[in-house]
Amino acid sequence: MRTFLSLLLLSPFVHAAEHSIQPGDNPQAIMDRAVPGDRLVFLPGEHRHAPAKHRALLYVDKSVEIELKEGATLKLADNATKLEAAPEITTDQDAGKKLDDMEVGGEFDLKRPSIFTIVTDSEGRDGQPDTFAWGVFHNVDNPEGTAKLAASESKFGETPHKKVPITGEWQELEHGVKIRFGSQTGHNKGSRWFVTYDGPEAYGIRIGHGRQPEYIENVRITGKGTIDMNATHNVQPGFLVKDINACVLIHGRVRGVVVEGITMTETNRSVMCYGEHSGRFLPGGAVTPGESFDAENITIQHTRTLNPNGAAYLLGHPSFRGHLRNVKCNHNYMETAVTAIEPNFNLDGYEVIGNVIKSGGNAIHCWRHSKNGIIRDNLRIHDNTKKPVIIFGAPAGWEKPEPPLMRNNRNHLSDAAQAEPTSVPPFGRRVLVSDYGGDKIAIIAADGRVEWEHPAEKPQDVWMLANGNILFSHLRGAREVTMEKKIVWEYTSPKGTEVHGCQPLPEGSVMVVEGGTKRLVEIGRDGKIAREIPVPVKTKKAHDQMRGCRRTADGRYLISAKGDRAVLELSAKGDVLREIKTPGDPHEVRELPNGNLLIACGEGEALIELDREGKTVWKLGTQEVPNNPLRLISGFQRLPDGHTLVINWLGHGYLATTAQFFELDEQKKIVRQFTDHARFTSINKVQMLDVTGDPARGEIWR
């Protein structure tokens, strides 16, 4: 009985009761009476309503399932949102504006929705004031792709009124609108403001109001019905403002949501998901200390967006700045005027897979910082202008998105279908690899199947730990993730640095190789630096300073000083014990159990093994592997039977030219080799997963 009750409590969608909603019923009243686990069913017909609780036709604050039956339409009533006289200012979102001191006054005449553009067009000299230019666009829809724009005296963003001196007093523009600057001087040329007069926001179904203290969990929105925000017969918010219309909004502490099967239309966007933050917002996405209200575990699948004057799916928002984690936007169909799918700010862990996209603007636009994404098998249709499927970017002063794992994304009128990867002989052993050029790490089964992969920006060192988690370095730091791709530990390096290696240590901390600061840092499980070891490399360029470094069992440090073409040995205190010049730019160094050093020499003399006196006792030259020239040896693993795994990095003009890694016996004969250029670009490091041992205790010799 106890087990049965536990299962009931754990089941996310146990239906306590079903509530049928007829056209004309008040759905919010029915929702408010429902209890967690209930099911609400919109029956066929038109359900017209004005915005109510939290500006939604239906606000959800509990675990429920909502079904829209085929033929049911949840619709914003005609004229429910009208033009308002209160403006909203949208300022530059970059970090370069010196003064943000413009305010708006006057009495807007409410004749037409409008967006005013104000931009400083000169900086005052010799006691003269700064000047500004301005113009007005008589519409609030996004002009890129929309088909219903009304005539206007100017195009969006145009400023025909130029060189207007700033007086510091109220200055009249048009339609009763006035502006005032706090200072007559001190503005930098090109500072820009938009002032929007539009309608208020409205949402079809809203889950969370942003700052709810407890999580709203396990909400399911399904069915073959429609949510229609009726933009044709209402005044929508302008496309530049913070709060815009959506058929479904997921906001703040919300998790475990599924949106499936429904159709969405006549709106700014179909689905929006983002967190919330109570701190004060700073330029470039930063916030002052505060509380973060995060959303997670959201699935949007098999939906239709028919929105010829708007956009579709927004995942993350720069004007709210809470975190959004683990979002799947897969197998949807959409028709939009502007951006269809937008992975945006503070999104961590997402899939965009198998979508069919017809868009007058961008298909998939990764905008501002997002990370740990997979974008594959998306098809852009009905476009003969050769627009790309995916683009990336960020405003000035904002961090750009980390490259997602991408595969088989096509514009069907301009991109040839990608052939399935050709059959390659399997390597025959299970391995973990880092693909530097492919921006990913992966586990490859013995039969050649890719059984697990995870995005990573320019990864190098990668380790499977004794607990089964994966530790890897990437360009901006290091992470430990579970097989379920949950981040359990992370270090982010300072701006301007590059990370080119990491090593798990026996005490549970991680050593990170940091170029730019010229140091090794040992990071504790709390993410804080426990120890810092300055490295006296001479090379100035961060990218060329160091590669794979190792701490030995007795606490010494072995440094691959790439740019210096040397291996440095430091004492446990960080003193230089010796410098070994190498016949190449070293990429990895390891002390073997017999005390010898094994050194991968990059683009030099391949791989060398030195005894304690520095004498070469074994060497692999660049032309010693038959029919496979060694281009850049980036790593290795010495195996217990004396064999050596050798990684042949194929960058610098050698992509897809030869095998990517080999297992060689002690006589340098090939035991097995791996070649898969269809799925892997430039493999950098490899760990044999059938070799037992704990890498943190030095039991994996690489």
XYZ file of C-alpha atoms in Angstrom:
702
model
C 0.000 0.000 0.000
C 2.846 2.381 0.845
C 4.417 1.730 -2.578
C 1.122 2.387 -4.329
C 0.678 5.712 -2.526
C 4.233 6.701 -3.401
C 3.572 6.024 -7.067
C 0.475 8.172 -6.905
C 2.424 11.039 -5.396
C 5.204 10.759 -7.954
C 2.993 10.490 -11.036
C 3.054 13.903 -12.767
C -0.378 13.718 -14.367
C -2.757 11.765 -12.113
C -6.210 13.131 -13.009
C -8.296 13.879 -9.948
C -11.167 15.250 -12.057
C -12.003 16.357 -15.596
C -13.566 19.769 -16.231
C -15.270 20.438 -19.574
C -15.163 24.071 -20.711
C -17.916 25.171 -23.095
C -17.692 28.326 -25.235
C -18.941 31.119 -23.000
C -17.695 29.532 -19.774
C -15.148 31.404 -17.687
C -12.033 29.220 -17.970
C -10.176 31.102 -15.226
C -12.946 30.427 -12.710
C -12.793 26.735 -13.580
C -9.014 26.723 -13.284
C -9.159 28.429 -9.903
C -11.523 25.707 -8.626
C -9.379 22.879 -10.003
C -6.873 20.999 -7.866
C -3.457 19.655 -8.863
C -3.789 16.672 -11.178
C -7.087 17.818 -12.728
C -7.725 17.910 -16.453
C -9.363 20.877 -18.226
C -10.854 20.272 -21.666
C -11.825 23.092 -24.050
C -14.697 21.737 -26.151
C -15.141 22.637 -29.847
C -16.179 26.216 -30.546
C -14.775 29.726 -30.134
C -13.770 30.655 -26.586
C -13.424 34.472 -26.759
C -12.099 36.272 -23.705
C -10.334 39.439 -22.613
C -7.096 39.224 -20.619
C -7.707 38.596 -16.930
C -5.369 37.257 -14.264
C -1.740 38.203 -15.049
C -2.863 39.460 -18.479
C -3.784 35.933 -19.626
C -6.917 34.346 -21.011
C -6.018 31.426 -18.734
C -3.433 31.664 -15.961
C -2.035 28.384 -14.622
C -0.540 28.049 -11.145
C -0.825 24.307 -10.459
C -0.124 20.910 -11.973
C -2.880 20.329 -14.552
C -3.426 18.987 -18.038
C -5.154 21.275 -20.529
C -6.571 19.861 -23.745
C -7.910 21.918 -26.634
C -10.184 19.600 -28.602
C -10.121 19.714 -32.385
C -12.305 22.660 -33.398
C -11.752 24.488 -30.076
C -10.195 27.973 -30.337
C -9.079 29.967 -27.306
C -9.162 33.503 -28.720
C -8.474 37.036 -27.568
C -11.720 38.990 -27.956
C -11.959 41.808 -30.512
C -10.728 45.194 -29.240
C -9.647 43.707 -25.937
C -6.308 45.522 -26.202
C -6.313 49.120 -27.426
C -3.744 51.788 -28.157
C -2.426 53.340 -24.934
C -0.876 56.734 -24.251
C 1.844 55.401 -21.935
C 5.123 54.941 -23.847
C 7.893 52.420 -23.351
C 11.512 53.380 -23.940
C 13.843 50.774 -25.421
C 17.461 51.796 -25.085
C 20.584 50.324 -26.662
C 21.371 46.963 -25.140
C 25.089 47.327 -25.660
C 27.627 48.371 -23.073
C 28.925 51.483 -24.809
C 26.381 54.232 -24.088
C 27.897 57.000 -21.965
C 24.649 58.685 -20.922
C 21.174 57.173 -20.776
C 19.300 60.269 -19.669
C 16.391 60.715 -22.077
C 12.823 60.856 -20.738
C 9.486 61.130 -22.515
C 6.562 63.458 -21.803
C 3.741 65.263 -23.524
C 0.370 63.774 -24.444
C 0.380 61.276 -27.267
C -2.622 61.848 -29.571
C -3.536 58.134 -29.884
C -4.057 58.402 -33.641
C -1.884 55.461 -34.651
C 0.493 52.986 -33.025
C 3.943 54.498 -33.445
C 7.630 53.984 -32.767
C 9.812 57.082 -32.423
C 13.546 56.719 -33.083
C 15.899 59.190 -31.388
C 19.650 59.056 -31.997
C 22.437 61.446 -31.024
C 24.023 62.504 -34.321
C 26.822 64.763 -33.115
C 28.858 65.466 -29.979
C 29.124 69.106 -28.976
C 32.454 70.911 -29.228
C 33.696 74.192 -27.705
C 30.688 74.654 -25.448
C 28.108 73.662 -28.068
C 25.439 71.095 -27.115
C 25.138 67.601 -28.531
C 22.496 67.168 -31.236
C 19.984 64.478 -32.018
C 18.001 63.210 -34.991
C 14.536 61.702 -34.864
C 11.782 60.108 -36.905
C 8.491 58.288 -36.382
C 7.345 54.956 -37.805
C 3.563 54.619 -37.788
C 3.407 50.938 -36.936
C 4.638 48.667 -34.174
C 5.036 45.389 -36.095
C 8.472 44.098 -37.003
C 9.128 45.529 -40.486
C 11.350 42.622 -41.510
C 9.027 40.294 -43.362
C 5.594 41.343 -42.164
C 2.932 41.709 -44.839
C 0.454 44.062 -43.174
C 2.369 47.280 -42.506
C 0.370 50.448 -42.942
C 1.780 53.381 -44.872
C 4.126 55.586 -42.885
C 5.938 58.884 -43.413
C 9.234 57.052 -42.787
C 10.603 53.584 -42.636
C 11.402 52.039 -39.289
C 14.551 53.547 -37.815
C 14.746 56.472 -40.231
C 15.461 59.872 -38.691
C 14.694 62.613 -41.253
C 14.810 65.410 -38.617
C 18.531 65.932 -37.997
C 20.996 68.041 -35.989
C 18.471 69.206 -33.394
C 20.411 70.858 -30.545
C 19.775 69.342 -27.113
C 18.401 72.078 -24.847
C 17.941 70.196 -21.592
C 14.288 71.312 -21.643
C 11.206 69.580 -23.066
C 11.483 69.421 -26.868
C 8.417 68.603 -28.977
C 8.579 65.940 -31.680
C 5.198 64.989 -33.208
C 1.721 63.743 -32.199
C 2.046 65.557 -28.851
C 5.199 63.654 -27.842
C 8.002 65.508 -26.069
C 11.437 64.377 -24.925
C 13.979 65.816 -22.519
C 17.651 65.020 -21.959
C 19.168 65.389 -18.515
C 22.358 66.858 -19.922
C 23.124 68.966 -22.994
C 26.527 67.326 -23.494
C 28.352 64.108 -22.749
C 26.435 61.765 -25.051
C 28.371 59.639 -27.480
C 27.446 59.847 -31.141
C 25.141 57.034 -32.199
C 23.381 56.519 -28.858
C 19.881 55.389 -29.714
C 16.462 55.231 -28.078
C 13.148 53.885 -29.332
C 9.864 55.137 -27.878
C 6.894 52.862 -28.549
C 3.182 53.710 -28.278
C 1.266 50.464 -28.603
C -1.238 48.134 -26.980
C -0.805 46.199 -23.719
C 0.454 42.626 -23.619
C -1.853 39.606 -23.529
C -1.250 35.867 -23.330
C -3.318 32.863 -24.267
C -2.171 30.419 -21.582
C 0.361 31.699 -19.057
C 2.215 29.486 -16.582
C 3.846 31.562 -13.835
C 3.950 35.317 -13.354
C 7.736 35.506 -13.014
C 8.411 35.771 -9.294
C 6.268 33.036 -7.801
C 8.253 31.718 -4.789
C 7.481 28.016 -5.398
C 7.814 25.986 -8.574
C 4.764 25.355 -10.729
C 5.355 21.817 -11.965
C 4.012 19.277 -14.441
C 1.701 21.248 -16.713
C 0.649 19.750 -20.015
C -1.003 21.676 -22.875
C -2.153 19.344 -25.634
C -4.753 18.726 -28.299
C -5.603 19.625 -31.883
C -7.214 22.962 -31.063
C -5.942 26.517 -31.550
C -4.818 29.528 -29.514
C -5.504 32.735 -31.465
C -4.310 36.104 -30.123
C -6.388 37.907 -32.775
C -3.784 40.513 -33.732
C -5.946 41.648 -36.645
C -8.635 43.047 -34.329
C -6.422 44.236 -31.464
C -3.460 46.553 -30.960
C -0.464 44.395 -30.118
C 2.620 45.445 -28.182
C 5.427 46.761 -30.367
C 8.113 44.332 -31.428
C 10.804 46.204 -29.438
C 9.160 46.311 -26.021
C 9.810 44.053 -23.054
C 6.395 42.399 -22.722
C 4.862 41.105 -25.942
C 1.987 38.787 -26.788
C 2.343 35.017 -26.820
C -0.063 32.132 -27.191
C 1.838 30.324 -24.419
C 4.117 32.008 -21.854
C 6.244 30.039 -19.369
C 7.722 32.484 -16.860
C 9.749 32.178 -13.676
C 9.881 29.100 -11.422
C 8.220 26.605 -13.715
C 9.385 23.106 -14.610
C 8.134 19.991 -16.291
C 5.951 21.613 -18.988
C 4.858 19.941 -22.226
C 3.249 21.909 -25.074
C 2.166 19.448 -27.741
C 0.007 19.271 -30.834
C -1.777 22.640 -30.694
C -1.883 25.350 -33.369
C -0.956 28.964 -32.546
C -1.682 32.044 -34.626
C -2.100 35.851 -34.876
C 0.420 36.844 -32.200
C 3.811 38.455 -31.586
C 5.235 35.018 -30.729
C 3.705 31.597 -30.327
C 5.659 30.301 -27.280
C 7.980 32.213 -24.930
C 9.995 30.677 -22.077
C 12.243 32.554 -19.664
C 13.201 33.024 -16.045
C 13.155 36.172 -13.927
C 15.694 37.971 -11.725
C 15.193 40.499 -8.947
C 18.549 42.257 -9.330
C 19.117 45.526 -11.156
C 20.029 45.016 -14.796
C 23.413 46.214 -16.034
C 24.712 46.599 -19.608
C 25.754 43.455 -21.417
C 23.456 41.106 -19.497
C 24.951 41.460 -16.021
C 22.792 41.890 -12.916
C 23.390 43.114 -9.393
C 22.895 40.554 -6.601
C 19.340 39.325 -6.303
C 17.134 36.264 -6.493
C 16.936 34.196 -9.662
C 13.609 32.583 -10.576
C 14.540 29.893 -13.084
C 12.521 27.783 -15.511
C 13.551 24.287 -16.601
C 12.575 21.072 -18.332
C 10.302 22.469 -21.050
C 9.231 20.454 -24.107
C 7.544 21.991 -27.167
C 6.776 19.364 -29.785
C 4.502 18.607 -32.746
C 2.927 22.087 -32.611
C 2.012 24.383 -35.506
C 2.699 28.109 -35.607
C 0.794 29.917 -38.379
C 1.922 33.468 -37.802
C 2.532 35.310 -41.101
C 3.061 38.678 -39.362
C 5.054 37.622 -36.308
C 7.575 35.180 -34.850
C 7.420 31.764 -33.203
C 9.503 30.335 -30.341
C 11.586 32.482 -27.931
C 13.819 30.556 -25.529
C 15.336 32.996 -23.020
C 14.918 36.769 -22.688
C 17.479 39.566 -22.093
C 14.955 41.755 -20.265
C 14.197 39.188 -17.541
C 17.589 37.460 -17.072
C 16.635 34.455 -14.997
C 17.985 31.116 -16.195
C 16.265 28.725 -18.579
C 17.489 25.135 -18.626
C 16.805 21.960 -20.544
C 14.422 23.013 -23.307
C 13.357 20.857 -26.238
C 11.790 22.522 -29.274
C 11.447 19.559 -31.600
C 9.376 18.441 -34.595
C 7.265 21.572 -34.950
C 5.951 23.277 -38.089
C 5.993 27.076 -38.388
C 5.206 29.874 -40.815
C 6.484 33.270 -39.647
C 7.303 36.721 -40.968
C 10.410 37.060 -38.835
C 12.643 34.846 -36.690
C 11.074 31.438 -36.185
C 13.173 29.918 -33.374
C 15.379 32.064 -31.144
C 17.628 30.488 -28.508
C 18.414 33.568 -26.445
C 19.911 34.842 -23.203
C 20.733 32.540 -20.257
C 19.572 29.385 -22.042
C 21.566 26.350 -20.910
C 20.919 22.938 -22.444
C 18.568 22.870 -25.416
C 17.496 20.848 -28.428
C 16.141 22.237 -31.698
C 15.544 19.108 -33.766
C 13.423 18.126 -36.740
C 11.529 21.382 -37.252
C 10.081 22.492 -40.593
C 10.409 26.261 -40.988
C 8.887 28.699 -43.461
C 10.060 32.182 -42.500
C 10.406 35.584 -44.131
C 13.205 36.312 -41.673
C 15.672 34.068 -39.876
C 14.883 30.405 -39.418
C 16.989 29.774 -36.278
C 18.781 32.731 -34.706
C 21.053 32.026 -31.733
C 21.141 35.518 -30.226
C 23.165 36.416 -27.121
C 24.735 33.880 -24.810
C 23.305 30.390 -24.776
C 25.170 27.113 -24.319
C 24.993 23.332 -24.495
C 22.723 23.225 -27.526
C 21.957 20.649 -30.195
C 20.523 21.877 -33.513
C 20.008 19.179 -36.125
C 17.732 17.856 -38.854
C 15.871 21.166 -39.322
C 14.472 21.983 -42.763
C 13.936 25.497 -44.085
C 11.330 25.512 -46.855
C 9.849 27.910 -49.421
C 12.978 30.080 -49.605
C 14.793 30.495 -52.925
C 17.125 33.257 -51.701
C 19.651 30.830 -50.153
C 19.171 32.123 -46.618
C 21.000 30.005 -44.030
C 19.114 27.847 -41.569
C 21.135 29.014 -38.542
C 22.805 32.322 -37.721
C 24.613 33.530 -34.601
C 25.198 36.923 -33.021
C 24.911 39.301 -30.097
C 24.597 43.075 -29.616
C 27.793 44.980 -28.890
C 28.918 44.363 -25.324
C 27.039 41.040 -24.963
C 28.611 37.604 -24.926
C 27.957 35.566 -28.049
C 26.327 32.136 -27.963
C 28.479 29.073 -27.525
C 28.420 27.018 -30.735
C 25.808 24.260 -30.500
C 26.249 20.790 -31.898
C 24.905 21.103 -35.470
C 24.129 18.502 -38.099
C 21.968 18.160 -41.212
C 20.207 21.538 -41.152
C 19.124 22.364 -44.706
C 17.464 24.971 -46.863
C 15.582 22.588 -49.131
C 15.777 24.848 -52.195
C 19.489 25.627 -51.970
C 21.224 22.909 -49.925
C 21.861 19.459 -51.264
C 20.594 16.649 -49.101
C 23.349 15.376 -46.851
C 24.242 11.816 -47.491
C 24.206 9.377 -44.633
C 27.684 8.793 -43.234
C 29.461 6.185 -45.307
C 30.195 2.917 -43.600
C 33.576 2.972 -41.880
C 35.355 0.025 -40.299
C 34.681 0.170 -36.564
C 37.599 0.874 -34.275
C 36.687 -2.137 -32.192
C 37.087 -0.498 -28.792
C 34.823 1.911 -26.925
C 36.335 5.413 -26.732
C 35.615 8.904 -25.441
C 36.747 11.679 -27.801
C 36.928 15.470 -27.963
C 36.247 16.922 -31.425
C 37.876 20.360 -31.379
C 36.708 21.392 -34.845
C 33.273 19.834 -34.384
C 32.637 21.611 -31.041
C 31.591 18.444 -29.239
C 32.626 15.515 -27.111
C 31.324 12.013 -27.777
C 31.389 8.356 -26.781
C 31.870 6.004 -29.727
C 30.891 2.380 -29.239
C 33.186 -0.451 -30.309
C 30.958 -1.035 -33.346
C 31.277 2.604 -34.468
C 27.936 3.914 -33.213
C 27.894 7.341 -31.585
C 26.190 6.385 -28.348
C 26.466 9.753 -26.556
C 27.505 13.278 -27.492
C 27.494 16.702 -25.914
C 28.275 20.186 -27.303
C 31.500 21.855 -26.196
C 33.287 24.913 -27.533
C 36.725 23.876 -28.842
C 37.183 21.006 -26.348
C 40.568 19.459 -25.665
C 41.099 17.307 -22.557
C 38.199 14.942 -21.889
C 37.970 12.279 -19.167
C 35.488 9.677 -18.013
C 35.715 9.786 -14.219
C 35.354 6.880 -11.810
C 31.773 7.999 -11.037
C 30.810 7.756 -14.729
C 30.637 11.510 -15.280
C 32.510 13.300 -18.065
C 35.023 16.055 -17.294
C 36.199 18.196 -20.203
C 37.968 21.450 -20.942
C 36.534 23.940 -23.410
C 37.753 27.290 -24.662
C 36.222 29.253 -21.759
C 36.696 26.843 -18.861
C 35.935 23.293 -17.777
C 32.815 21.292 -16.885
C 31.765 18.002 -15.402
C 28.493 16.592 -16.750
C 26.502 13.455 -16.085
C 25.386 11.006 -18.751
C 22.039 12.830 -18.557
C 23.973 16.008 -19.514
C 23.388 17.734 -16.199
C 26.223 20.078 -15.189
C 27.461 19.094 -11.712
C 30.656 21.168 -11.640
C 31.898 24.106 -13.687
C 34.715 26.634 -13.882
C 34.624 29.708 -16.128
C 37.944 31.371 -16.872
C 38.438 35.167 -16.814
C 37.618 37.206 -19.911
C 40.457 37.286 -22.413
C 41.819 33.869 -21.448
C 41.729 30.509 -23.209
C 41.570 27.084 -21.567
C 43.384 24.258 -23.346
C 43.410 21.431 -20.842
C 42.251 20.006 -17.530
C 43.079 17.088 -15.245
C 41.043 15.480 -12.436
C 42.988 15.338 -9.164
C 42.758 12.713 -6.399
C 41.384 15.113 -3.783
C 38.367 15.795 -6.014
C 39.542 19.115 -7.407
C 40.371 19.841 -11.055
C 43.526 21.375 -12.504
C 42.796 23.781 -15.368
C 45.352 24.985 -17.946
C 44.714 28.701 -18.483
C 46.364 30.704 -21.266
C 46.463 34.474 -21.024
C 46.959 34.420 -17.261
C 49.873 31.962 -17.769
C 48.811 29.782 -14.880
C 47.502 26.454 -13.709
C 44.591 26.691 -11.303
C 43.322 23.943 -9.040
C 39.579 24.372 -8.577
C 37.688 22.819 -5.685
C 34.270 21.199 -5.849
C 32.831 24.520 -4.684
C 34.064 26.163 -7.922
C 36.619 28.286 -6.071
C 40.347 28.445 -6.774
C 42.165 26.357 -4.160
C 45.624 26.897 -5.623
C 47.254 28.941 -8.382
C 50.551 27.993 -10.027
C 52.137 30.714 -12.217
C 53.882 29.247 -15.271
C 56.928 31.132 -16.642
C 56.228 30.695 -20.357
C 57.715 33.310 -22.675
C 55.063 33.225 -25.407
C 52.707 36.218 -25.196
C 49.735 35.057 -27.273
C 47.210 33.295 -25.024
C 46.276 30.746 -27.680
C 49.868 29.527 -28.050
C 51.094 29.455 -24.449
C 50.149 25.970 -23.184
C 48.357 22.740 -24.030
C 47.838 19.545 -22.021
C 49.645 19.795 -18.666
C 49.752 17.189 -15.897
C 50.315 17.064 -12.161
C 52.349 14.026 -11.131
C 51.589 11.694 -8.221
C 54.185 13.467 -6.028
C 52.855 16.946 -6.843
C 55.222 18.160 -9.578
C 53.810 19.902 -12.659
C 54.630 19.028 -16.281
C 53.931 21.883 -18.690
C 53.388 21.602 -22.447
C 54.797 25.043 -23.301
C 53.521 25.029 -26.883
C 54.794 28.398 -28.093
C 58.146 28.009 -26.323
C 58.597 24.551 -27.956
C 59.559 23.104 -24.599
C 58.350 20.992 -21.694
C 58.795 22.591 -18.277
C 58.978 20.600 -15.068
C 57.941 22.577 -11.973
C 58.268 21.573 -8.354
C 55.240 21.234 -6.105
C 55.967 24.839 -5.075
C 56.065 26.019 -8.686
C 59.851 26.373 -9.063
C 61.365 25.422 -12.420
C 63.264 22.119 -12.047
C 64.183 21.706 -15.705
C 63.335 22.794 -19.235
C 63.332 20.214 -22.030
C 63.481 21.571 -25.570
C 61.232 19.591 -27.901
C 61.327 18.937 -31.661
C 57.942 20.567 -32.114
C 55.215 22.430 -30.243
C 54.220 20.077 -27.401
C 50.506 19.370 -26.932
C 50.595 16.771 -24.154
C 53.123 15.414 -21.675
C 52.780 12.532 -19.230
C 55.072 10.840 -16.734
C 54.771 7.065 -17.150
C 54.974 4.609 -14.213
C 58.656 3.893 -15.035
C 59.517 7.601 -14.723
C 59.867 8.233 -18.456
C 58.173 11.200 -20.122
C 55.918 10.688 -23.143
C 55.541 13.899 -25.165
C 53.207 14.657 -28.079
C 55.197 17.119 -30.184
C 52.379 18.683 -32.170
C 53.442 19.525 -35.697
C 57.020 18.529 -34.976
C 58.657 15.097 -34.637
C 55.393 13.387 -33.686
C 55.791 11.441 -30.407
C 58.858 10.902 -28.229
C 59.584 9.025 -24.985
C 62.452 10.286 -22.816
C 64.082 8.539 -19.858
C 64.944 10.313 -16.591
C 68.200 11.604 -18.073
C 66.428 13.050 -21.113
C 67.583 10.363 -23.542
C 65.140 9.380 -26.305
C 64.200 5.718 -25.771
C 61.282 5.545 -28.232
C 60.146 7.791 -31.050
C 57.358 7.866 -33.616
C 58.178 9.940 -36.683
C 55.679 11.764 -38.864
C 56.022 9.267 -41.740
C 56.291 6.013 -39.780
C 52.618 4.992 -39.961
C 52.086 3.447 -43.434
C 49.780 5.500 -45.707
C 48.907 7.818 -42.821
C 51.135 10.878 -42.430
C 51.017 12.302 -38.935
C 49.967 15.958 -39.245
C 49.753 17.160 -35.628
C 50.014 14.765 -32.700
C 47.735 16.338 -30.110
C 47.512 13.512 -27.602
C 48.084 9.879 -26.712
C 47.312 7.130 -24.228
C 49.893 4.509 -23.259
C 48.054 1.226 -22.685
C 48.876 -1.479 -20.086
C 50.015 -3.928 -22.808
C 52.588 -1.463 -24.098
C 50.536 -0.331 -27.066
C 50.113 3.398 -27.681
C 47.004 5.260 -28.789
C 48.081 8.189 -31.003
C 45.771 11.093 -31.943
C 46.367 12.690 -35.350
C 44.738 16.156 -35.229
C 43.641 17.178 -38.726
C 43.335 20.947 -38.591
C 45.528 23.543 -40.285
C 44.505 22.531 -43.802
C 44.422 18.753 -43.363
C 40.719 18.110 -42.696
C 39.499 14.703 -43.894
C 42.907 13.715 -45.321
C 43.848 10.657 -43.235
C 42.950 8.563 -40.177
C 42.116 10.427 -36.950
C 43.668 8.110 -34.362
C 45.542 4.797 -34.222
C 46.424 2.052 -31.805
C 50.044 1.034 -32.457
C 51.958 -1.891 -30.977
C 55.454 -1.570 -29.545
C 56.917 -2.063 -33.034
C 54.756 0.852 -34.329
C 52.513 -1.455 -36.354
C 48.839 -0.513 -36.712
C 46.588 -2.651 -34.540
C 43.484 -0.648 -35.397
C 42.651 2.845 -36.664
C 39.679 5.196 -36.600
C 38.446 7.251 -39.557
C 35.031 8.960 -39.613
C 35.214 12.316 -41.367
C 31.446 12.448 -41.861
C 30.765 12.774 -38.136
C 34.013 14.069 -36.636
C 36.132 17.019 -37.757
C 39.418 17.241 -35.838
C 39.651 14.894 -32.875
C 42.001 16.209 -30.200
C 42.014 13.788 -27.247
C 40.838 10.190 -26.784
C 40.339 7.950 -23.750
C 40.033 4.167 -24.148
C 37.016 3.297 -22.018
C 37.748 -0.436 -21.788
C 40.960 0.316 -19.872
C 40.096 0.196 -16.186
C 41.407 2.778 -13.772
C 40.663 6.068 -12.074
C 42.119 9.016 -14.030
C 42.073 11.167 -10.886
C 44.543 8.716 -9.319
C 46.802 8.643 -12.362
C 45.696 5.160 -13.449
C 44.932 6.230 -17.045
C 48.242 7.053 -18.718
C 47.474 10.131 -20.770
